[in-house]
Short mmCIF file of C-alpha atoms in Angstrom, two decimals:
data_model
loop_
_atom_site.label_atom_id
_atom_site.label_comp_id
_atom_site.label_asym_id
_atom_site.label_seq_id
_atom_site.Cartn_x
_atom_site.Cartn_y
_atom_site.Cartn_z
CA MET A 1 271.36 66.27 3.35
CA THR A 2 270.89 62.06 2.83
CA THR A 3 267.59 60.62 1.99
CA ALA A 4 266.06 57.77 3.57
CA HIS A 5 266.96 55.23 0.88
CA ARG A 6 270.77 55.59 0.62
CA PRO A 7 273.30 55.89 3.11
CA PRO A 8 275.42 59.12 3.38
CA VAL A 9 277.97 59.87 0.77
CA MET A 10 281.05 61.73 0.28
CA ALA A 11 279.18 64.98 -0.86
CA ASP A 12 276.80 64.87 1.85
CA VAL A 13 279.72 65.13 4.46
CA ALA A 14 281.30 67.94 2.39
CA ARG A 15 277.77 69.66 2.10
CA LEU A 16 277.07 69.65 6.20
CA ALA A 17 280.80 70.43 6.55
CA GLY A 18 280.56 73.72 4.03
CA VAL A 19 283.72 72.17 2.47
CA SER A 20 284.83 70.82 -0.56
CA HIS A 21 284.70 67.23 -1.93
CA GLN A 22 288.20 67.42 -2.27
CA THR A 23 289.03 68.28 1.90
CA VAL A 24 286.99 65.62 3.01
CA SER A 25 288.94 62.99 1.01
CA ARG A 26 292.23 64.89 2.54
CA VAL A 27 290.43 64.62 5.59
CA ILE A 28 289.76 60.89 5.87
CA ASN A 29 293.49 59.84 4.02
CA GLY A 30 294.97 62.45 6.70
CA ALA A 31 296.51 64.91 4.61
CA PRO A 32 298.23 67.11 7.08
CA ALA A 33 298.01 70.55 5.89
CA ILE A 34 294.65 71.22 6.91
CA ARG A 35 293.31 73.55 9.69
CA ARG A 36 292.50 72.16 12.98
CA GLU A 37 288.98 73.93 12.56
CA THR A 38 288.32 72.46 9.36
CA ARG A 39 289.59 68.92 9.96
CA GLU A 40 287.09 68.94 13.25
CA ARG A 41 284.42 70.23 11.31
CA VAL A 42 284.61 67.73 8.69
CA LEU A 43 284.91 64.65 11.65
CA GLU A 44 282.06 66.33 13.13
CA ALA A 45 280.02 65.92 10.04
CA ILE A 46 281.13 62.19 9.45
CA ARG A 47 279.73 61.35 13.22
CA ARG A 48 276.60 63.26 12.55
CA LEU A 49 275.92 61.58 9.47
CA ASP A 50 277.09 57.78 10.52
CA TYR A 51 279.32 58.34 7.39
CA ARG A 52 281.46 55.08 6.54
CA PRO A 53 284.44 55.47 4.16
CA ASN A 54 284.84 52.87 1.93
CA THR A 55 288.08 51.50 3.72
CA ALA A 56 288.03 48.54 2.01
CA ALA A 57 288.22 50.14 -1.60
CA ARG A 58 290.92 52.45 -0.24
CA ALA A 59 293.14 49.91 0.96
CA LEU A 60 292.98 47.90 -2.29
CA VAL A 61 293.71 51.13 -4.50
CA ARG A 62 296.78 52.01 -2.02
CA GLY A 63 298.02 48.33 -1.54
CA ARG A 64 297.68 48.91 1.94
CA SER A 65 295.83 46.91 4.71
CA GLY A 66 293.73 50.33 6.46
CA MET A 67 294.23 49.00 9.77
CA ILE A 68 295.65 50.67 12.70
CA GLY A 69 296.90 48.79 15.59
CA ILE A 70 295.58 49.95 19.45
CA ILE A 71 297.32 48.27 22.08
CA GLY A 72 295.95 49.06 25.39
CA THR A 73 296.80 48.74 29.01
CA ALA A 74 295.03 49.14 31.88
CA ARG A 75 291.90 48.44 30.99
CA THR A 76 289.79 49.12 34.39
CA LEU A 77 291.23 52.65 34.55
CA PHE A 78 289.26 55.73 33.14
CA GLY A 79 291.68 57.38 31.39
CA PRO A 80 293.27 54.60 29.63
CA THR A 81 289.71 53.05 28.92
CA SER A 82 288.61 56.49 27.85
CA ILE A 83 291.49 57.00 25.36
CA HIS A 84 291.40 53.52 23.66
CA ARG A 85 287.62 54.18 23.09
CA SER A 86 288.50 57.65 21.41
CA VAL A 87 291.16 56.28 19.37
CA GLU A 88 288.67 53.54 17.91
CA ASP A 89 286.51 56.28 16.93
CA ALA A 90 289.01 58.67 15.45
CA ALA A 91 290.37 55.74 13.32
CA ARG A 92 286.91 54.90 11.88
CA ALA A 93 286.28 58.38 11.23
CA ALA A 94 289.16 58.58 9.43
CA GLY A 95 288.71 55.62 7.36
CA TYR A 96 290.92 52.82 8.85
CA PHE A 97 289.58 49.78 10.39
CA ALA A 98 291.05 49.57 14.14
CA THR A 99 292.38 46.34 15.21
CA SER A 100 293.19 46.41 19.41
CA VAL A 101 295.21 43.95 21.75
CA SER A 102 294.33 44.45 25.37
CA LEU A 103 296.78 43.48 28.09
CA SER A 104 295.92 42.21 31.55
CA GLU A 105 299.31 43.04 32.41
CA VAL A 106 302.09 45.34 31.40
CA THR A 107 305.73 44.02 30.92
CA VAL A 108 308.06 44.08 28.22
CA ARG A 109 307.32 40.45 27.12
CA ALA A 110 303.54 41.17 27.15
CA LEU A 111 304.17 44.44 25.06
CA SER A 112 306.50 42.96 22.77
CA ASP A 113 303.87 39.69 21.73
CA ALA A 114 301.13 42.38 20.87
CA THR A 115 303.46 44.19 18.71
CA GLU A 116 304.37 41.21 17.04
CA HIS A 117 300.62 40.11 16.67
CA LEU A 118 299.84 43.53 15.25
CA MET A 119 302.77 43.04 12.78
CA ARG A 120 301.61 39.62 11.38
CA VAL A 121 297.87 41.11 10.63
CA GLY A 122 299.56 43.97 8.73
CA VAL A 123 299.14 47.04 10.66
CA GLU A 124 300.42 50.28 9.24
CA GLY A 125 300.39 52.11 12.09
CA VAL A 126 300.30 51.19 15.91
CA VAL A 127 298.95 53.75 18.81
CA MET A 128 300.40 52.47 21.93
CA ILE A 129 298.02 53.81 25.15
CA ALA A 130 300.65 53.01 28.18
CA GLY A 131 302.79 55.89 29.22
CA ASN A 132 304.56 53.40 32.18
CA ASP A 133 308.47 52.89 31.42
CA GLU A 134 308.11 49.19 30.16
CA ALA A 135 306.23 50.00 27.26
CA LEU A 136 308.25 53.19 26.01
CA GLU A 137 311.15 50.70 26.54
CA VAL A 138 309.40 48.51 24.01
CA VAL A 139 308.42 51.30 21.84
CA ARG A 140 312.90 52.20 21.90
CA MET A 141 313.63 48.89 21.20
CA THR A 142 310.80 47.76 18.52
CA ARG A 143 311.99 47.84 14.67
CA SER A 144 308.83 47.18 13.01
CA GLY A 145 309.20 49.08 10.04
CA VAL A 146 305.79 50.81 11.01
CA PRO A 147 305.15 54.12 12.77
CA PHE A 148 304.08 53.98 16.60
CA VAL A 149 302.42 56.61 18.24
CA VAL A 150 302.84 56.68 22.21
CA VAL A 151 299.65 58.49 23.96
CA GLU A 152 300.83 60.10 27.65
CA GLY A 153 304.22 58.85 27.16
CA ASP A 154 307.45 60.22 28.19
CA LEU A 155 308.20 63.09 25.55
CA SER A 156 312.17 62.68 26.34
CA ARG A 157 311.63 58.72 25.48
CA ALA A 158 309.21 58.44 22.59
CA SER A 159 309.65 59.78 19.23
CA VAL A 160 306.03 60.72 18.79
CA THR A 161 303.73 61.06 21.40
CA VAL A 162 300.22 62.84 21.91
CA GLY A 163 298.37 63.44 25.55
CA VAL A 164 297.24 65.92 27.58
CA ASP A 165 299.28 68.67 29.82
CA GLN A 166 299.78 66.67 33.06
CA VAL A 167 302.04 69.34 34.35
CA LEU A 168 299.68 71.77 33.69
CA GLY A 169 296.63 70.00 35.26
CA ALA A 170 298.45 69.03 38.17
CA ARG A 171 299.68 72.71 38.89
CA MET A 172 295.85 73.77 38.51
CA ALA A 173 294.83 71.42 41.18
CA THR A 174 297.26 72.56 43.57
CA GLU A 175 296.91 76.24 42.60
CA HIS A 176 293.18 75.82 43.39
CA LEU A 177 293.97 74.40 46.73
CA LEU A 178 297.01 77.48 47.18
CA GLY A 179 294.59 79.76 46.13
CA LEU A 180 291.96 78.68 48.76
CA GLY A 181 294.52 79.33 51.64
CA HIS A 182 296.10 75.73 51.88
CA THR A 183 299.80 75.34 52.47
CA GLU A 184 299.87 71.70 53.58
CA ILE A 185 298.80 69.84 50.58
CA VAL A 186 300.12 66.33 50.42
CA HIS A 187 300.17 64.91 47.07
CA VAL A 188 299.09 61.08 46.47
CA SER A 189 301.08 60.39 43.11
CA GLY A 190 300.43 57.43 40.94
CA PRO A 191 302.83 54.37 40.07
CA LEU A 192 306.31 56.68 39.47
CA ASN A 193 307.17 54.19 36.77
CA TRP A 194 304.32 55.75 34.67
CA ALA A 195 305.10 59.20 32.84
CA GLU A 196 301.84 61.05 33.66
CA ALA A 197 302.18 60.21 37.37
CA ARG A 198 305.83 61.50 37.80
CA ALA A 199 304.17 64.70 35.24
CA ARG A 200 301.84 65.33 38.17
CA ARG A 201 303.92 64.92 40.71
CA ASP A 202 306.19 67.50 39.02
CA GLY A 203 303.23 69.81 38.57
CA TRP A 204 302.30 70.00 42.18
CA ARG A 205 305.80 70.09 43.61
CA THR A 206 306.22 73.17 40.87
CA ALA A 207 303.13 75.07 42.33
CA MET A 208 304.18 74.78 45.68
CA VAL A 209 307.51 75.90 45.31
CA ALA A 210 306.51 78.87 43.09
CA ALA A 211 304.40 79.67 46.05
CA GLY A 212 307.02 79.61 48.43
CA VAL A 213 305.58 76.58 50.35
CA ARG A 214 307.74 73.68 50.79
CA PRO A 215 306.23 70.76 49.37
CA PRO A 216 305.78 67.41 51.74
CA GLU A 217 307.17 64.00 50.83
CA PRO A 218 304.38 62.72 48.21
CA VAL A 219 302.76 59.32 49.40
CA GLU A 220 302.96 56.76 46.32
CA GLY A 221 299.73 55.06 45.10
CA ASP A 222 298.63 52.44 42.60
CA TRP A 223 296.04 54.22 40.38
CA MET A 224 293.29 52.57 42.35
CA ALA A 225 291.16 53.14 44.94
CA HIS A 226 292.51 50.56 47.50
CA GLY A 227 295.67 52.14 47.11
CA GLY A 228 294.05 55.72 47.52
CA TYR A 229 292.21 54.25 50.84
CA LEU A 230 295.83 53.38 52.28
CA ALA A 231 297.42 56.24 51.14
CA GLY A 232 294.62 58.25 53.21
CA LEU A 233 295.21 56.31 56.28
CA ARG A 234 298.93 57.52 56.21
CA ILE A 235 297.87 61.08 55.93
CA CYS A 236 295.33 60.92 58.98
CA GLU A 237 298.82 60.25 60.48
CA MET A 238 300.12 63.42 59.25
CA PRO A 239 299.34 66.36 61.68
CA GLY A 240 298.53 69.97 60.05
CA THR A 241 297.54 68.63 56.58
CA THR A 242 294.71 70.24 55.17
CA ALA A 243 294.73 69.41 51.60
CA VAL A 244 295.19 66.30 49.28
CA PHE A 245 295.76 66.35 45.55
CA THR A 246 295.44 62.92 44.39
CA ALA A 247 296.73 61.92 40.86
CA ASN A 248 293.18 60.52 39.82
CA ASP A 249 289.84 60.07 40.84
CA GLN A 250 289.69 56.78 41.71
CA MET A 251 292.54 57.12 44.68
CA ALA A 252 290.48 60.30 45.57
CA ILE A 253 287.70 57.73 46.28
CA GLY A 254 289.50 55.94 48.56
CA VAL A 255 291.30 58.84 50.48
CA LEU A 256 287.63 60.08 51.04
CA ARG A 257 286.78 56.74 52.63
CA ALA A 258 289.62 56.74 54.82
CA LEU A 259 289.12 60.30 55.90
CA HIS A 260 285.82 59.25 56.74
CA GLU A 261 286.69 56.39 59.08
CA ARG A 262 288.99 58.69 60.73
CA GLY A 263 286.61 61.21 61.32
CA ARG A 264 287.91 63.62 59.18
CA HIS A 265 285.36 65.94 57.14
CA VAL A 266 285.75 67.05 53.66
CA PRO A 267 286.20 69.69 53.25
CA GLN A 268 285.92 71.18 56.62
CA ASP A 269 289.17 69.44 57.80
CA VAL A 270 290.35 68.24 54.82
CA SER A 271 289.98 69.42 50.95
CA VAL A 272 290.22 66.87 48.55
CA ILE A 273 290.84 67.19 44.80
CA GLY A 274 291.21 64.44 42.21
CA PHE A 275 292.51 63.94 38.45
CA ASP A 276 290.41 63.07 35.20
CA ASP A 277 286.57 64.02 36.23
CA VAL A 278 285.21 60.52 36.11
CA PRO A 279 281.40 59.88 35.32
CA GLU A 280 280.94 59.56 39.27
CA ALA A 281 282.90 62.51 40.68
CA ALA A 282 280.02 64.55 40.97
CA TYR A 283 277.78 62.11 42.77
CA LEU A 284 280.23 61.51 45.65
CA ILE A 285 279.62 62.71 48.99
CA PRO A 286 281.07 65.50 48.66
CA PRO A 287 281.13 66.09 44.89
CA LEU A 288 284.40 65.78 43.87
CA THR A 289 286.98 68.66 42.61
CA THR A 290 289.14 67.21 40.15
CA ILE A 291 290.72 68.02 36.26
CA GLN A 292 289.01 67.17 33.35
CA GLN A 293 290.91 65.62 30.54
CA ASP A 294 289.44 65.90 26.71
CA PHE A 295 290.27 62.52 25.81
CA GLY A 296 288.22 62.67 22.40
CA ALA A 297 290.78 65.47 21.35
CA VAL A 298 293.64 62.78 22.78
CA GLY A 299 292.03 60.21 20.10
CA ARG A 300 292.05 62.54 17.28
CA ARG A 301 295.71 63.79 17.55
CA ALA A 302 296.67 60.10 17.67
CA ILE A 303 295.23 59.27 14.93
CA THR A 304 296.52 62.60 12.94
CA ALA A 305 300.14 61.73 14.15
CA VAL A 306 299.72 58.36 12.91
CA THR A 307 298.27 58.78 9.62
CA GLN A 308 300.56 61.48 8.90
CA ALA A 309 303.36 59.03 9.57
CA ILE A 310 301.86 56.29 7.60
CA ASP A 311 301.63 58.74 4.49
CA ASP A 312 305.54 59.62 4.97
CA THR A 313 304.47 62.86 6.12
CA VAL A 314 306.71 64.75 8.18
CA PRO A 315 304.71 64.98 11.61
CA GLN A 316 303.29 68.41 12.45
CA PRO A 317 304.26 69.37 16.05
CA LEU A 318 301.17 68.51 17.99
CA PRO A 319 300.70 70.56 21.47
CA LEU A 320 299.35 69.02 24.50
CA VAL A 321 295.98 69.15 25.25
CA VAL A 322 294.91 71.61 27.84
CA PRO A 323 292.79 70.08 30.90
CA SER A 324 290.66 71.91 32.66
CA LEU A 325 289.48 72.74 36.54
CA VAL A 326 286.08 71.25 37.74
CA VAL A 327 285.15 72.64 40.94
CA ARG A 328 282.99 71.09 42.98
CA GLU A 329 282.11 71.17 46.98
CA SER A 330 285.25 68.90 48.18
CA THR A 331 287.65 71.90 48.73
CA ALA A 332 287.11 74.92 50.72
CA PRO A 333 289.62 77.13 52.81
CA PRO A 334 291.33 75.49 55.71
CA HIS A 335 289.16 75.48 58.75
CA GLY A 336 288.62 78.51 60.48
CA GLY A 337 289.80 80.71 57.22
CA ALA A 338 288.46 82.64 54.75
CA GLY A 339 290.82 82.05 52.06
CA PRO A 340 293.12 84.55 51.01
CA ALA A 341 291.96 88.18 50.71
#
């Protein structure tokens, strides 16, 4: 282990992780042929020791900048913000400088300007945290000469993407409600120019059809609590609705407020489930059932993908991160029913 009078060195990381010095070096440099368990053990040792690779020296030897650019959008939303932080952490753990551009609006012009800025400062690769169609169009059109990795993008429109299995998460949420005995399940989607919103809508619809239930028309929201509130007011006018699946927790908060104002009790009259598991979800009234995403894993996979491309290595296919269902008190069988036998 390290001593009080010196900072940790690579040998300390190797000792703590139980691997060789060479393996630590390969992980830091983004080498591809390393088992996932080994890579994660080394990264955990780096974090525990607060080991800081000499990035400047490495960059000088390689004749490269040692910088990865990150383009972030929608910084007020929990998911993109969490992913942005995890990508920065993973970049530092891999021995790269991370330089970020945060956009106040998502337009082709703003995204193009951000990309040009990162090219001017000499980044070796770019991670774009934006799954809306405008961002994907910029990636498709960009001829920058450096690799781009899109987080939560449309797999059909970007060559390298990483993210959470959004369709699976939405199916898990919907199947939870179906399993409780609900059949009238309304979906509040995110803006449908976002790949994540379409994927979550598709997962809801797939689960409903597979159960032999005709899905009602979804209500489109805007990712924000106010949009969820307006959607909730509309849902209150839909007779027979016993459950709502919202595409993120912030909209679920708005739906809960609308239901409360209209005298609808959760979960006695209407069950509500969200997506993201924001820190406040467990403290709402009632505590919110939701889908949890492993944003740390997304960040690590994004950096693995971009560093493989930087090193001219054929990127290994990275599976989507599997989400998990967190059951709390906002979901229950329909009023008067005990759920399926």
